[in-house]
CSV table of C-alpha atoms (C1' of nucleotides) in Angstrom, one decimal:
chain,number,residue,atom,x,y,z
A,677,MET,CA,0.0,0.0,0.0
A,678,ASP,CA,2.4,2.7,-1.0
A,679,MET,CA,1.3,6.3,-1.4
A,680,LYS,CA,0.7,5.8,-5.1
A,681,SER,CA,-2.1,3.2,-4.8
A,682,LEU,CA,-5.7,4.0,-4.2
A,683,THR,CA,-8.4,2.0,-2.5
A,684,ILE,CA,-11.6,1.8,-4.5
A,685,GLY,CA,-13.3,4.4,-2.2
A,686,ARG,CA,-10.5,7.0,-2.6
A,687,LEU,CA,-10.4,6.4,-6.3
A,688,ALA,CA,-14.1,6.8,-6.7
A,689,LYS,CA,-14.0,10.1,-4.7
A,690,GLN,CA,-11.1,11.4,-6.7
A,691,ALA,CA,-12.7,10.7,-10.0
A,692,GLY,CA,-16.1,11.9,-8.8
A,693,VAL,CA,-17.9,8.7,-9.5
A,694,ASN,CA,-19.9,6.2,-7.4
A,695,LEU,CA,-17.8,3.4,-5.9
A,696,GLU,CA,-20.1,0.9,-7.4
A,697,THR,CA,-19.5,2.4,-10.8
A,698,VAL,CA,-15.8,1.6,-10.4
A,699,ARG,CA,-16.6,-2.0,-9.8
A,700,PHE,CA,-19.0,-2.0,-12.7
A,701,TYR,CA,-16.4,-0.6,-15.1
A,702,GLU,CA,-13.9,-3.2,-13.9
A,703,ARG,CA,-16.4,-5.9,-14.7
A,704,ARG,CA,-17.0,-4.4,-18.1
A,705,GLY,CA,-13.3,-4.4,-18.7
A,706,LEU,CA,-12.9,-0.6,-19.0
A,707,LEU,CA,-10.6,-0.6,-16.0
A,708,PRO,CA,-7.8,-3.1,-15.8
A,709,LYS,CA,-8.1,-5.5,-12.9
A,710,PRO,CA,-6.1,-4.0,-10.1
A,711,PRO,CA,-3.8,-6.0,-7.9
A,712,ARG,CA,-5.2,-6.9,-4.5
A,713,THR,CA,-3.9,-6.8,-0.9
A,714,ALA,CA,-3.6,-10.1,0.9
A,715,SER,CA,-7.1,-9.5,2.3
A,716,GLY,CA,-8.5,-8.9,-1.1
A,717,TYR,CA,-8.7,-5.1,-1.2
A,718,ARG,CA,-8.2,-3.6,-4.6
A,719,LEU,CA,-5.2,-1.3,-5.0
A,720,PHE,CA,-5.6,1.0,-8.0
A,721,PRO,CA,-2.7,2.8,-9.6
A,722,ALA,CA,-3.0,6.5,-9.3
A,723,ASP,CA,-3.7,7.0,-13.0
A,724,ALA,CA,-6.9,5.0,-12.8
A,725,ALA,CA,-8.6,8.3,-11.9
A,726,ARG,CA,-7.6,9.7,-15.2
A,727,ARG,CA,-9.1,6.8,-17.0
A,728,LEU,CA,-12.4,7.2,-15.1
A,729,ARG,CA,-12.5,10.8,-16.1
A,730,PHE,CA,-11.8,9.9,-19.6
A,731,ILE,CA,-14.7,7.5,-19.6
A,732,ARG,CA,-17.1,10.1,-18.2
A,733,ARG,CA,-16.2,12.7,-20.7
A,734,ALA,CA,-16.4,10.3,-23.6
A,735,GLN,CA,-19.9,9.4,-22.5
A,736,GLU,CA,-21.0,13.0,-22.5
A,737,LEU,CA,-19.8,13.1,-26.1
A,738,GLY,CA,-22.2,10.3,-27.0
A,739,PHE,CA,-19.9,7.3,-27.0
A,740,SER,CA,-21.3,4.0,-25.6
A,741,LEU,CA,-19.2,2.0,-23.1
A,742,THR,CA,-18.4,-0.4,-25.9
A,743,GLU,CA,-17.1,2.4,-28.1
A,744,ILE,CA,-15.1,3.7,-25.1
A,745,GLY,CA,-13.6,0.3,-24.7
A,746,GLU,CA,-12.5,0.5,-28.3
A,747,LEU,CA,-10.9,3.9,-27.8
A,748,LEU,CA,-9.1,2.8,-24.7
A,749,SER,CA,-7.7,-0.2,-26.5
A,750,LEU,CA,-6.0,1.9,-29.2
A,751,ARG,CA,-2.4,1.4,-28.5
A,752,VAL,CA,0.4,-0.4,-30.2
A,753,SER,CA,1.8,-3.5,-28.6
A,754,ARG,CA,3.1,-7.0,-29.4
A,755,ARG,CA,-0.4,-8.2,-30.1
A,756,THR,CA,-1.6,-5.4,-32.4
A,757,THR,CA,0.3,-4.2,-35.4
A,758,SER,CA,0.8,-0.6,-36.1
A,759,ALA,CA,-1.2,-0.8,-39.3
A,760,ASP,CA,-4.2,-2.3,-37.5
A,761,ILE,CA,-4.2,0.4,-34.9
A,762,ARG,CA,-3.7,3.1,-37.5
A,763,THR,CA,-6.8,1.9,-39.4
A,764,ARG,CA,-8.9,1.8,-36.3
A,765,ALA,CA,-7.7,5.2,-35.1
A,766,GLU,CA,-8.6,6.6,-38.5
A,767,VAL,CA,-12.1,5.3,-38.2
A,768,LYS,CA,-12.5,6.9,-34.8
A,769,ILE,CA,-11.1,10.2,-36.1
A,770,ALA,CA,-13.8,10.2,-38.8
A,771,ASP,CA,-16.5,9.5,-36.2
A,772,ILE,CA,-15.2,12.4,-34.2
A,773,GLU,CA,-15.0,14.7,-37.1
A,774,ALA,CA,-18.6,14.0,-38.0
A,775,LYS,CA,-19.7,14.8,-34.4
A,776,ILE,CA,-17.7,18.0,-34.5
A,777,ARG,CA,-19.4,19.0,-37.8
A,778,SER,CA,-22.9,18.3,-36.3
A,779,LEU,CA,-22.0,20.4,-33.2
A,780,GLU,CA,-20.7,23.2,-35.3
A,781,SER,CA,-23.9,23.2,-37.3
A,782,MET,CA,-26.0,23.4,-34.1
A,783,LYS,CA,-23.8,26.1,-32.8
A,784,LYS,CA,-24.1,28.2,-35.9
A,785,THR,CA,-27.9,27.9,-35.8
A,786,LEU,CA,-28.0,29.0,-32.1
A,787,ARG,CA,-25.7,31.9,-32.9
A,788,LYS,CA,-28.1,33.0,-35.6
A,789,LEU,CA,-30.8,32.7,-33.0
A,790,THR,CA,-29.1,35.0,-30.6
A,791,ARG,CA,-28.6,37.6,-33.3
A,792,VAL,CA,-32.3,37.4,-34.1
A,793,CYS,CA,-33.0,38.0,-30.4
A,794,ASP,CA,-30.8,41.1,-30.5
A,795,GLY,CA,-32.8,42.4,-33.4
A,796,CYS,CA,-36.0,41.7,-31.6
A,797,ALA,CA,-37.5,40.0,-34.6
A,798,PRO,CA,-39.8,37.2,-33.4
A,799,VAL,CA,-39.2,33.8,-34.9
A,800,ALA,CA,-42.2,31.5,-34.6
A,801,GLU,CA,-40.7,28.5,-36.2
A,802,CYS,CA,-38.0,26.4,-34.4
A,803,PRO,CA,-34.8,27.5,-36.1
A,804,ILE,CA,-32.6,24.8,-34.7
A,805,LEU,CA,-34.3,22.3,-37.0
A,806,GLU,CA,-32.3,23.9,-39.8
A,807,SER,CA,-29.2,22.3,-38.4
A,808,LEU,CA,-28.2,18.6,-38.5
A,809,ASP,CA,-30.5,18.0,-41.4
A,810,ARG,CA,-28.5,17.1,-44.4
A,811,GLU,CA,-28.1,13.5,-45.8
A,812,ASP,CA,-26.0,10.7,-44.3
A,813,ALA,CA,-26.2,9.2,-40.8
B,646,MET,CA,-55.0,13.6,-46.5
B,647,ASP,CA,-53.2,15.9,-48.9
B,648,MET,CA,-49.9,14.9,-50.5
B,649,LYS,CA,-48.0,16.8,-47.8
B,650,SER,CA,-49.2,14.8,-44.8
B,651,LEU,CA,-47.6,11.6,-43.7
B,652,THR,CA,-49.1,8.7,-41.9
B,653,ILE,CA,-47.0,7.5,-39.0
B,654,GLY,CA,-45.7,4.5,-40.9
B,655,ARG,CA,-44.5,6.6,-43.8
B,656,LEU,CA,-43.0,9.2,-41.5
B,657,ALA,CA,-41.1,6.5,-39.5
B,658,LYS,CA,-39.7,5.0,-42.7
B,659,GLN,CA,-38.7,8.4,-44.1
B,660,ALA,CA,-36.9,9.3,-40.9
B,661,GLY,CA,-35.4,5.9,-40.5
B,662,VAL,CA,-36.8,5.3,-37.0
B,663,ASN,CA,-39.2,2.7,-35.6
B,664,LEU,CA,-42.9,3.5,-35.8
B,665,GLU,CA,-43.2,3.0,-32.0
B,666,THR,CA,-40.4,5.5,-31.5
B,667,VAL,CA,-42.5,8.2,-33.2
B,668,ARG,CA,-45.4,7.5,-30.8
B,669,PHE,CA,-43.0,7.5,-28.0
B,670,TYR,CA,-41.6,10.9,-28.9
B,671,GLU,CA,-45.0,12.3,-29.3
B,672,ARG,CA,-45.9,11.2,-25.8
B,673,ARG,CA,-42.6,12.8,-24.6
B,674,GLY,CA,-43.6,16.0,-26.2
B,675,LEU,CA,-40.7,16.0,-28.7
B,676,LEU,CA,-43.1,15.9,-31.6
B,677,PRO,CA,-46.1,18.2,-31.6
B,678,LYS,CA,-49.4,16.3,-31.5
B,679,PRO,CA,-50.5,15.9,-35.1
B,680,PRO,CA,-54.0,16.3,-36.4
B,681,ARG,CA,-56.0,13.2,-36.9
B,682,THR,CA,-58.3,11.8,-39.6
B,683,ALA,CA,-61.9,11.1,-38.7
B,684,SER,CA,-60.9,7.5,-37.9
B,685,GLY,CA,-58.1,8.6,-35.7
B,686,TYR,CA,-55.1,8.2,-37.9
B,687,ARG,CA,-52.3,10.7,-37.3
B,688,LEU,CA,-51.4,13.0,-40.2
B,689,PHE,CA,-47.9,14.4,-39.7
B,690,PRO,CA,-46.7,17.5,-41.6
B,691,ALA,CA,-43.9,16.7,-44.0
B,692,ASP,CA,-41.3,18.5,-41.8
B,693,ALA,CA,-41.8,16.1,-38.9
B,694,ALA,CA,-39.2,13.9,-40.6
B,695,ARG,CA,-36.7,16.7,-40.2
B,696,ARG,CA,-37.5,17.0,-36.6
B,697,LEU,CA,-37.0,13.3,-36.1
B,698,ARG,CA,-33.6,13.4,-37.8
B,699,PHE,CA,-32.6,16.3,-35.6
B,700,ILE,CA,-33.5,14.3,-32.5
B,701,ARG,CA,-31.5,11.3,-33.6
B,702,ARG,CA,-28.4,13.4,-34.4
B,703,ALA,CA,-28.6,15.3,-31.2
B,704,GLN,CA,-28.7,12.0,-29.3
B,705,GLU,CA,-25.5,10.8,-31.0
B,706,LEU,CA,-23.9,14.0,-29.7
B,707,GLY,CA,-24.8,13.0,-26.2
B,708,PHE,CA,-27.9,15.1,-25.5
B,709,SER,CA,-30.7,13.4,-23.5
B,710,LEU,CA,-34.3,13.6,-24.7
B,711,THR,CA,-34.9,16.2,-22.0
B,712,GLU,CA,-32.1,18.4,-23.3
B,713,ILE,CA,-33.3,17.9,-26.9
B,714,GLY,CA,-36.7,19.1,-25.8
B,715,GLU,CA,-35.0,22.2,-24.5
B,716,LEU,CA,-33.2,22.8,-27.7
B,717,LEU,CA,-36.3,22.3,-29.7
B,718,SER,CA,-38.2,24.9,-27.6
B,719,LEU,CA,-35.6,27.6,-28.4
B,720,ARG,CA,-37.7,30.1,-30.4
B,721,VAL,CA,-39.1,33.4,-29.8
B,722,SER,CA,-42.9,33.8,-29.4
B,723,ARG,CA,-45.5,35.7,-27.5
B,724,ARG,CA,-44.8,33.6,-24.4
B,725,THR,CA,-41.1,33.8,-24.3
B,726,THR,CA,-39.1,37.0,-24.5
B,727,SER,CA,-36.1,37.5,-26.7
B,728,ALA,CA,-33.9,38.0,-23.7
B,729,ASP,CA,-34.9,34.8,-22.1
B,730,ILE,CA,-34.3,32.8,-25.3
B,731,ARG,CA,-31.0,34.5,-25.8
B,732,THR,CA,-29.8,33.5,-22.4
B,733,ARG,CA,-30.9,29.9,-22.9
B,734,ALA,CA,-29.3,29.7,-26.3
B,735,GLU,CA,-26.1,31.0,-24.9
B,736,VAL,CA,-26.0,28.3,-22.3
B,737,LYS,CA,-26.5,25.7,-25.0
B,738,ILE,CA,-23.8,27.3,-27.1
B,739,ALA,CA,-21.4,27.0,-24.2
B,740,ASP,CA,-22.3,23.3,-23.7
B,741,ILE,CA,-21.7,22.7,-27.4
B,742,GLU,CA,-18.4,24.5,-27.4
B,743,ALA,CA,-17.2,22.4,-24.4
B,744,LYS,CA,-18.2,19.2,-26.4
B,745,ILE,CA,-16.3,20.4,-29.4
B,746,ARG,CA,-13.2,21.1,-27.4
B,747,SER,CA,-13.3,17.6,-25.9
B,748,LEU,CA,-13.7,16.1,-29.3
B,749,GLU,CA,-10.8,18.2,-30.7
B,750,SER,CA,-8.7,17.0,-27.9
B,751,MET,CA,-9.5,13.4,-28.6
B,752,LYS,CA,-8.9,13.9,-32.2
B,753,LYS,CA,-5.5,15.4,-31.7
B,754,THR,CA,-4.5,12.5,-29.5
B,755,LEU,CA,-5.6,10.0,-32.2
B,756,ARG,CA,-3.8,11.9,-34.9
B,757,LYS,CA,-0.6,11.7,-32.8
B,758,LEU,CA,-1.2,8.0,-32.5
B,759,THR,CA,-1.5,7.5,-36.3
B,760,ARG,CA,1.8,9.4,-36.7
B,761,VAL,CA,3.4,7.1,-34.1
B,762,CYS,CA,2.1,4.2,-36.1
B,763,ASP,CA,3.8,5.6,-39.2
B,764,GLY,CA,7.1,5.8,-37.4
B,765,CYS,CA,6.6,2.2,-36.1
B,766,ALA,CA,7.5,3.3,-32.6
B,767,PRO,CA,5.5,1.0,-30.3
B,768,VAL,CA,3.4,2.7,-27.6
B,769,ALA,CA,2.6,0.4,-24.7
B,770,GLU,CA,0.6,3.0,-22.7
B,771,CYS,CA,-2.8,4.0,-23.8
B,772,PRO,CA,-2.2,7.5,-25.3
B,773,ILE,CA,-5.8,8.6,-25.5
B,774,LEU,CA,-5.9,9.0,-21.8
B,775,GLU,CA,-3.9,12.1,-22.3
B,776,SER,CA,-6.9,13.8,-23.8
B,777,LEU,CA,-10.0,14.9,-21.9
B,778,ASP,CA,-8.1,15.1,-18.7
B,779,ARG,CA,-8.0,18.6,-17.4
B,780,GLU,CA,-10.1,20.1,-14.6
B,781,ASP,CA,-13.8,21.0,-14.8
B,782,ALA,CA,-16.8,18.9,-15.7
C,1361,DC,C1',-9.8,-5.0,21.8
C,1362,DT,C1',-13.6,-2.7,20.3
C,1363,DT,C1',-16.0,0.5,17.2
C,1364,DG,C1',-16.6,3.0,13.0
C,1365,DA,C1',-15.1,3.5,8.5
C,1366,DC,C1',-13.9,0.9,4.7
C,1367,DC,C1',-13.8,-3.2,1.7
C,1368,DC,C1',-15.6,-7.8,-0.4
C,1369,DC,C1',-19.2,-10.2,-3.2
C,1370,DG,C1',-23.5,-11.4,-5.4
C,1371,DT,C1',-27.9,-10.0,-6.4
C,1372,DA,C1',-31.8,-7.0,-6.8
C,1373,DC,C1',-33.4,-2.8,-8.3
C,1374,DC,C1',-33.6,1.7,-11.0
C,1375,DG,C1',-34.2,5.4,-14.9
C,1376,DT,C1',-33.8,6.2,-19.8
C,1377,DA,C1',-35.0,5.2,-24.2
C,1378,DG,C1',-37.1,2.6,-26.7
C,1379,DT,C1',-39.5,-1.9,-28.7
C,1380,DC,C1',-43.0,-5.5,-28.9
C,1381,DC,C1',-47.6,-7.5,-28.3
C,1382,DG,C1',-52.1,-8.3,-29.2
C,1383,DG,C1',-56.8,-7.3,-29.8
C,1384,DG,C1',-59.2,-4.4,-32.5
C,1385,DG,C1',-60.7,-0.9,-36.4
C,1386,DT,C1',-59.4,1.2,-41.4
C,1387,DT,C1',-57.8,1.5,-46.0
C,1388,DT,C1',-56.6,0.0,-50.4
C,1389,DA,C1',-55.6,-3.1,-54.2
C,1390,DG,C1',-57.4,-7.0,-56.6
D,29,DC,C1',-66.3,-7.9,-51.0
D,30,DT,C1',-62.2,-9.6,-49.1
D,31,DA,C1',-57.4,-9.9,-47.8
D,32,DA,C1',-53.2,-7.5,-47.0
D,33,DA,C1',-51.3,-3.7,-45.2
D,34,DC,C1',-51.8,-0.1,-42.2
D,35,DC,C1',-53.3,2.3,-38.0
D,36,DC,C1',-55.2,2.6,-33.0
D,37,DC,C1',-54.2,1.9,-27.9
D,38,DG,C1',-52.6,0.2,-23.4
D,39,DG,C1',-49.4,-2.4,-21.3
D,40,DA,C1',-45.5,-5.5,-21.0
D,41,DC,C1',-40.8,-6.2,-22.1
D,42,DT,C1',-35.8,-5.1,-23.3
D,43,DA,C1',-31.1,-3.2,-23.2
D,44,DC,C1',-27.9,-0.2,-21.3
D,45,DG,C1',-25.7,2.1,-17.6
D,46,DG,C1',-25.6,2.3,-13.5
D,47,DT,C1',-27.0,2.2,-8.1
D,48,DA,C1',-28.5,0.1,-3.8
D,49,DC,C1',-28.7,-3.7,-0.5
D,50,DG,C1',-27.1,-6.9,2.8
D,51,DG,C1',-24.3,-10.1,5.0
D,52,DG,C1',-19.8,-10.5,6.0
D,53,DG,C1',-14.5,-9.5,6.6
D,54,DT,C1',-10.7,-5.7,7.5
D,55,DC,C1',-8.2,-1.8,9.3
D,56,DA,C1',-6.9,2.1,12.2
D,57,DA,C1',-7.8,5.1,16.1
D,58,DG,C1',-8.7,5.4,20.8
DNA sequence: CTTGACCCCGTACCGTAGTCCGGGGTTTAG
DNA sequence: CTAAACCCCGGACTACGGTACGGGGTCAAG
């Protein structure tokens, strides 16, 4: 139990999540199984909190836990070739860019709306529908 | 039943959602209650499909149905003042900008990863954890 | 050496967002 | 006129992402 390890309770507090959520993510494989003390207590490395915060943020961006698992597994190692990782990373980048474009489009519409508000011109229709409306999924 | 109205089934197909989902959104108030035929069939205006597609996209960006309802209600009318709408729109813009920043950060990390792949330098750690990791919610 | 805070585990339960079912009327194409 | 295809409704069911519960062991302060 050196200073660098965290019990599950401390980790949960540091990351701002429920303790049960930590166990749940461990079961789901989003958090690597931590070493245990002789009595069975989990001892998480300090950077587990960073991983938890990453998961939370990614969720707010509309990624499912399964997709987050895929993001977290993006790294080069003996088992995975560079080319494989590269391809998978590029797919994720494309997903992300699509999300950014949708958000930019929503933002533009909302900005237009605030300008209309300044001009005091009443808009009866819902202007945000203009955004996010062209083709593809 | 003019050409411009859609039965629930046609609407669902056009928007690419399940028919039950349309009824569900109507119950949730995300879709305005459509007029009915004498026999009770719903007749949706043609632009209901646009609204459905907006809802789906916004969900992919991590907005809950409740938040989507708030976005859809952003418009100026007798009941809502320009100033009120303006304030609410600005809050939403700030939310959106935060999402965009997080996504840009993820994207940057993934780009770095693809460059590493090109250079064939193996990375054992999970580099994406570098992103989305500073302060605030 | 006890008491309160913390941890273990499995299982049950919850909210959100749908999705399905089934018994019944309606519409439309043959 | 009838059969297929479509629509109505209420209510049950599902999947996902947690969250709570409860019975038990552990650890640290007094």
